[in-house]
């Protein structure tokens, strides 16, 4: 398999890259702004770096050559999301995993939902996340949309739980390590169980009014 990581300098993207290198034999395409300054190839036989913007359709199409799956590390700009979807269609790629945020369907109830709205609910970036998700869900791609709760780092904590679209979101926090594990599990899944799904992602037993680190 050949995996394209869009936004390859992000924390989860870097963790995913390392997991793919260490636990699979997949090839990896790393795509980011100023990538040549910010990234180095670790395995000449399996990795290639592309320096580009998410809005550069031609560069995206070039980076997508022979790619089987695209991972989008950030959907905070809906114009970029639209360009990526169009590029995938042009390149003939159907499989995409995309990281979004909780609250895009107003699906977070209770005190935590109110806290989350105060923190990010009315921001322009949130509106872009909502529109990006709509674009992806209306595309003909085999997408998996990940609605991530509040993120933190804790080595070896890879515990995650999933809620589905239409269900109330549960869980105030999750580690980036757990999100990376979920992405790996989705990549390695042989069936189509994750196709056209929108998954809320959190850590078990964190149904609190706000994350522990706030």
mmCIF file of C-alpha atoms in Angstrom:
data_model
loop_
_atom_site.group_PDB
_atom_site.id
_atom_site.type_symbol
_atom_site.label_atom_id
_atom_site.label_comp_id
_atom_site.label_asym_id
_atom_site.label_seq_id
_atom_site.Cartn_x
_atom_site.Cartn_y
_atom_site.Cartn_z
ATOM 1 C CA UNK A 1 0.000 0.000 0.000
ATOM 2 C CA UNK A 2 1.064 3.580 -0.659
ATOM 3 C CA UNK A 3 -0.158 6.177 1.859
ATOM 4 C CA UNK A 4 -0.144 9.943 1.300
ATOM 5 C CA UNK A 5 0.027 12.017 4.501
ATOM 6 C CA UNK A 6 -1.215 15.568 3.906
ATOM 7 C CA UNK A 7 0.060 17.918 6.607
ATOM 8 C CA UNK A 8 2.957 15.638 7.394
ATOM 9 C CA UNK A 9 4.595 17.908 9.988
ATOM 10 C CA UNK A 10 1.639 17.754 12.390
ATOM 11 C CA UNK A 11 2.013 15.796 15.623
ATOM 12 C CA UNK A 12 -0.414 13.002 14.748
ATOM 13 C CA UNK A 13 0.940 12.880 11.198
ATOM 14 C CA UNK A 14 4.471 12.378 12.526
ATOM 15 C CA UNK A 15 3.311 9.627 14.874
ATOM 16 C CA UNK A 16 1.443 7.951 12.026
ATOM 17 C CA UNK A 17 4.515 8.101 9.826
ATOM 18 C CA UNK A 18 6.614 6.396 12.496
ATOM 19 C CA UNK A 19 4.002 3.681 13.054
ATOM 20 C CA UNK A 20 3.761 2.993 9.329
ATOM 21 C CA UNK A 21 7.546 2.767 9.036
ATOM 22 C CA UNK A 22 7.975 0.551 12.082
ATOM 23 C CA UNK A 23 4.950 -1.746 11.808
ATOM 24 C CA UNK A 24 4.142 -2.075 8.095
ATOM 25 C CA UNK A 25 5.879 -2.302 4.756
ATOM 26 C CA UNK A 26 3.732 0.454 3.216
ATOM 27 C CA UNK A 27 5.258 3.254 1.142
ATOM 28 C CA UNK A 28 4.719 6.796 2.428
ATOM 29 C CA UNK A 29 4.355 10.143 0.653
ATOM 30 C CA UNK A 30 4.896 13.120 2.985
ATOM 31 C CA UNK A 31 3.267 16.377 1.849
ATOM 32 C CA UNK A 32 3.540 19.720 3.658
ATOM 33 C CA UNK A 33 4.372 23.388 3.256
ATOM 34 C CA UNK A 34 8.135 23.999 3.363
ATOM 35 C CA UNK A 35 8.479 20.226 3.647
ATOM 36 C CA UNK A 36 12.100 20.094 2.513
ATOM 37 C CA UNK A 37 13.095 22.339 5.423
ATOM 38 C CA UNK A 38 10.898 20.664 8.016
ATOM 39 C CA UNK A 39 11.156 16.964 7.129
ATOM 40 C CA UNK A 40 13.880 14.464 6.351
ATOM 41 C CA UNK A 41 13.564 11.090 4.639
ATOM 42 C CA UNK A 42 14.129 8.235 7.096
ATOM 43 C CA UNK A 43 13.876 5.417 4.568
ATOM 44 C CA UNK A 44 14.964 6.125 0.989
ATOM 45 C CA UNK A 45 13.215 2.995 -0.255
ATOM 46 C CA UNK A 46 9.812 3.776 1.232
ATOM 47 C CA UNK A 47 9.467 7.533 1.653
ATOM 48 C CA UNK A 48 9.253 10.563 -0.605
ATOM 49 C CA UNK A 49 8.698 14.212 0.351
ATOM 50 C CA UNK A 50 6.597 16.783 -1.525
ATOM 51 C CA UNK A 51 6.701 20.489 -0.741
ATOM 52 C CA UNK A 52 3.309 22.022 -1.467
ATOM 53 C CA UNK A 53 0.147 23.778 -0.404
ATOM 54 C CA UNK A 54 -3.239 22.096 0.043
ATOM 55 C CA UNK A 55 -4.692 24.542 -2.512
ATOM 56 C CA UNK A 56 -2.212 23.561 -5.258
ATOM 57 C CA UNK A 57 -4.248 21.059 -7.247
ATOM 58 C CA UNK A 58 -1.484 20.177 -9.705
ATOM 59 C CA UNK A 59 1.045 19.442 -6.951
ATOM 60 C CA UNK A 60 -1.509 17.377 -5.073
ATOM 61 C CA UNK A 61 -2.290 15.315 -8.168
ATOM 62 C CA UNK A 62 1.428 14.777 -8.732
ATOM 63 C CA UNK A 63 1.907 13.644 -5.118
ATOM 64 C CA UNK A 64 -1.056 11.271 -5.470
ATOM 65 C CA UNK A 65 0.502 9.187 -8.229
ATOM 66 C CA UNK A 66 -0.019 5.461 -7.430
ATOM 67 C CA UNK A 67 -1.349 6.326 -3.945
ATOM 68 C CA UNK A 68 -3.923 3.960 -2.403
ATOM 69 C CA UNK A 69 -5.013 5.989 0.623
ATOM 70 C CA UNK A 70 -4.875 9.648 1.645
ATOM 71 C CA UNK A 71 -4.728 10.875 5.247
ATOM 72 C CA UNK A 72 -5.673 14.536 5.799
ATOM 73 C CA UNK A 73 -4.223 15.796 9.080
ATOM 74 C CA UNK A 74 -6.195 19.080 9.135
ATOM 75 C CA UNK A 75 -9.580 20.090 7.695
ATOM 76 C CA UNK A 76 -9.632 23.624 9.092
ATOM 77 C CA UNK A 77 -9.740 25.249 5.628
ATOM 78 C CA UNK A 78 -12.705 24.227 3.490
ATOM 79 C CA UNK A 79 -11.188 25.657 0.296
ATOM 80 C CA UNK A 80 -8.224 23.336 0.782
ATOM 81 C CA UNK A 81 -10.557 20.415 1.480
ATOM 82 C CA UNK A 82 -12.421 21.097 -1.771
ATOM 83 C CA UNK A 83 -9.142 21.173 -3.717
ATOM 84 C CA UNK A 84 -7.981 17.904 -2.131
ATOM 85 C CA UNK A 85 -11.272 16.180 -3.010
ATOM 86 C CA UNK A 86 -11.064 17.424 -6.607
ATOM 87 C CA UNK A 87 -7.438 16.295 -6.864
ATOM 88 C CA UNK A 88 -8.351 12.841 -5.561
ATOM 89 C CA UNK A 89 -11.092 12.561 -8.151
ATOM 90 C CA UNK A 90 -8.676 13.595 -10.904
ATOM 91 C CA UNK A 91 -6.059 11.121 -9.644
ATOM 92 C CA UNK A 92 -8.599 8.297 -9.383
ATOM 93 C CA UNK A 93 -8.154 7.785 -5.632
ATOM 94 C CA UNK A 94 -11.186 6.902 -3.510
ATOM 95 C CA UNK A 95 -9.916 6.103 0.012
ATOM 96 C CA UNK A 96 -9.408 8.950 2.487
ATOM 97 C CA UNK A 97 -9.155 9.310 6.265
ATOM 98 C CA UNK A 98 -9.600 12.874 7.491
ATOM 99 C CA UNK A 99 -9.136 14.456 10.921
ATOM 100 C CA UNK A 100 -11.830 16.884 12.027
ATOM 101 C CA UNK A 101 -13.101 18.088 15.410
ATOM 102 C CA UNK A 102 -15.983 17.339 17.752
ATOM 103 C CA UNK A 103 -19.098 19.492 17.628
ATOM 104 C CA UNK A 104 -19.523 19.829 13.864
ATOM 105 C CA UNK A 105 -23.056 18.375 14.111
ATOM 106 C CA UNK A 106 -23.820 20.024 17.466
ATOM 107 C CA UNK A 107 -23.593 16.474 18.811
ATOM 108 C CA UNK A 108 -21.882 17.187 22.149
ATOM 109 C CA UNK A 109 -24.445 17.295 25.003
ATOM 110 C CA UNK A 110 -24.400 18.610 28.544
ATOM 111 C CA UNK A 111 -21.807 20.651 30.387
ATOM 112 C CA UNK A 112 -18.964 19.502 28.159
ATOM 113 C CA UNK A 113 -20.914 20.509 25.072
ATOM 114 C CA UNK A 114 -21.467 23.996 26.486
ATOM 115 C CA UNK A 115 -17.789 24.296 27.442
ATOM 116 C CA UNK A 116 -16.726 23.130 23.972
ATOM 117 C CA UNK A 117 -19.011 25.707 22.313
ATOM 118 C CA UNK A 118 -17.513 28.475 24.426
ATOM 119 C CA UNK A 119 -14.005 27.397 23.445
ATOM 120 C CA UNK A 120 -14.372 26.769 19.707
ATOM 121 C CA UNK A 121 -18.051 26.838 18.713
ATOM 122 C CA UNK A 122 -18.266 30.222 17.032
ATOM 123 C CA UNK A 123 -14.819 30.446 15.477
ATOM 124 C CA UNK A 124 -14.277 30.853 11.706
ATOM 125 C CA UNK A 125 -12.110 27.735 11.854
ATOM 126 C CA UNK A 126 -15.055 25.762 13.266
ATOM 127 C CA UNK A 127 -17.224 26.930 10.376
ATOM 128 C CA UNK A 128 -14.530 25.721 7.990
ATOM 129 C CA UNK A 129 -14.464 22.356 9.774
ATOM 130 C CA UNK A 130 -18.248 22.075 9.352
ATOM 131 C CA UNK A 131 -18.065 22.925 5.657
ATOM 132 C CA UNK A 132 -15.081 20.604 5.108
ATOM 133 C CA UNK A 133 -17.017 17.717 6.637
ATOM 134 C CA UNK A 134 -20.042 18.512 4.472
ATOM 135 C CA UNK A 135 -17.873 18.510 1.332
ATOM 136 C CA UNK A 136 -16.320 15.179 2.251
ATOM 137 C CA UNK A 137 -19.630 13.545 3.122
ATOM 138 C CA UNK A 138 -21.166 14.761 -0.142
ATOM 139 C CA UNK A 139 -18.251 13.456 -2.181
ATOM 140 C CA UNK A 140 -18.213 10.018 -3.788
ATOM 141 C CA UNK A 141 -15.046 9.084 -1.908
ATOM 142 C CA UNK A 142 -14.671 6.166 0.494
ATOM 143 C CA UNK A 143 -14.108 8.502 3.424
ATOM 144 C CA UNK A 144 -13.629 8.018 7.148
ATOM 145 C CA UNK A 145 -14.138 11.269 9.033
ATOM 146 C CA UNK A 146 -12.622 11.417 12.531
ATOM 147 C CA UNK A 147 -14.215 13.910 14.929
ATOM 148 C CA UNK A 148 -11.481 14.272 17.538
ATOM 149 C CA UNK A 149 -12.100 15.483 21.063
ATOM 150 C CA UNK A 150 -9.481 17.543 22.938
ATOM 151 C CA UNK A 151 -5.983 16.184 22.394
ATOM 152 C CA UNK A 152 -3.021 15.565 24.655
ATOM 153 C CA UNK A 153 0.083 13.368 24.673
ATOM 154 C CA UNK A 154 0.743 10.344 26.862
ATOM 155 C CA UNK A 155 3.154 7.677 25.711
ATOM 156 C CA UNK A 156 1.723 4.151 25.489
ATOM 157 C CA UNK A 157 -1.831 5.351 26.140
ATOM 158 C CA UNK A 158 -3.544 4.115 22.973
ATOM 159 C CA UNK A 159 -7.026 3.599 24.416
ATOM 160 C CA UNK A 160 -9.823 5.016 22.296
ATOM 161 C CA UNK A 161 -13.582 4.730 22.006
ATOM 162 C CA UNK A 162 -15.842 5.535 19.068
ATOM 163 C CA UNK A 163 -19.287 7.084 18.731
ATOM 164 C CA UNK A 164 -21.107 7.201 15.403
ATOM 165 C CA UNK A 165 -22.874 10.006 13.580
ATOM 166 C CA UNK A 166 -26.321 10.433 15.080
ATOM 167 C CA UNK A 167 -25.127 9.445 18.543
ATOM 168 C CA UNK A 168 -24.245 11.854 21.350
ATOM 169 C CA UNK A 169 -20.512 12.499 21.599
ATOM 170 C CA UNK A 170 -18.978 11.142 24.813
ATOM 171 C CA UNK A 171 -15.488 11.894 26.142
ATOM 172 C CA UNK A 172 -13.621 15.106 26.906
ATOM 173 C CA UNK A 173 -10.117 14.089 25.845
ATOM 174 C CA UNK A 174 -8.009 11.568 23.949
ATOM 175 C CA UNK A 175 -4.290 11.089 23.391
ATOM 176 C CA UNK A 176 -2.679 11.700 20.021
ATOM 177 C CA UNK A 177 -1.138 8.258 20.479
ATOM 178 C CA UNK A 178 -4.645 6.724 20.646
ATOM 179 C CA UNK A 179 -5.788 8.630 17.562
ATOM 180 C CA UNK A 180 -2.720 7.357 15.726
ATOM 181 C CA UNK A 181 -3.577 3.796 16.793
ATOM 182 C CA UNK A 182 -7.116 4.207 15.470
ATOM 183 C CA UNK A 183 -5.835 5.494 12.131
ATOM 184 C CA UNK A 184 -3.505 2.505 11.910
ATOM 185 C CA UNK A 185 -6.401 0.169 12.718
ATOM 186 C CA UNK A 186 -8.501 1.778 9.979
ATOM 187 C CA UNK A 187 -5.670 1.580 7.432
ATOM 188 C CA UNK A 188 -5.122 -2.097 8.168
ATOM 189 C CA UNK A 189 -8.840 -3.011 8.178
ATOM 190 C CA UNK A 190 -9.504 -5.333 5.228
ATOM 191 C CA UNK A 191 -13.273 -4.796 5.062
ATOM 192 C CA UNK A 192 -15.221 -1.663 4.144
ATOM 193 C CA UNK A 193 -16.624 -1.206 7.688
ATOM 194 C CA UNK A 194 -15.130 2.282 7.994
ATOM 195 C CA UNK A 195 -16.201 3.507 4.530
ATOM 196 C CA UNK A 196 -18.575 6.521 4.503
ATOM 197 C CA UNK A 197 -18.448 6.832 8.270
ATOM 198 C CA UNK A 198 -18.100 9.764 10.646
ATOM 199 C CA UNK A 199 -16.585 8.648 13.936
ATOM 200 C CA UNK A 200 -16.414 10.536 17.213
ATOM 201 C CA UNK A 201 -13.073 9.714 18.842
ATOM 202 C CA UNK A 202 -12.396 9.964 22.571
ATOM 203 C CA UNK A 203 -10.788 8.166 25.500
ATOM 204 C CA UNK A 204 -12.902 5.769 27.582
ATOM 205 C CA UNK A 205 -14.048 6.999 31.003
ATOM 206 C CA UNK A 206 -13.513 10.704 30.271
ATOM 207 C CA UNK A 207 -17.156 11.814 30.264
ATOM 208 C CA UNK A 208 -16.356 15.032 32.087
ATOM 209 C CA UNK A 209 -17.384 18.688 31.953
ATOM 210 C CA UNK A 210 -14.011 19.595 30.389
ATOM 211 C CA UNK A 211 -10.617 17.986 29.696
ATOM 212 C CA UNK A 212 -8.412 17.216 32.693
ATOM 213 C CA UNK A 213 -5.721 19.584 31.417
ATOM 214 C CA UNK A 214 -8.010 22.662 31.534
#
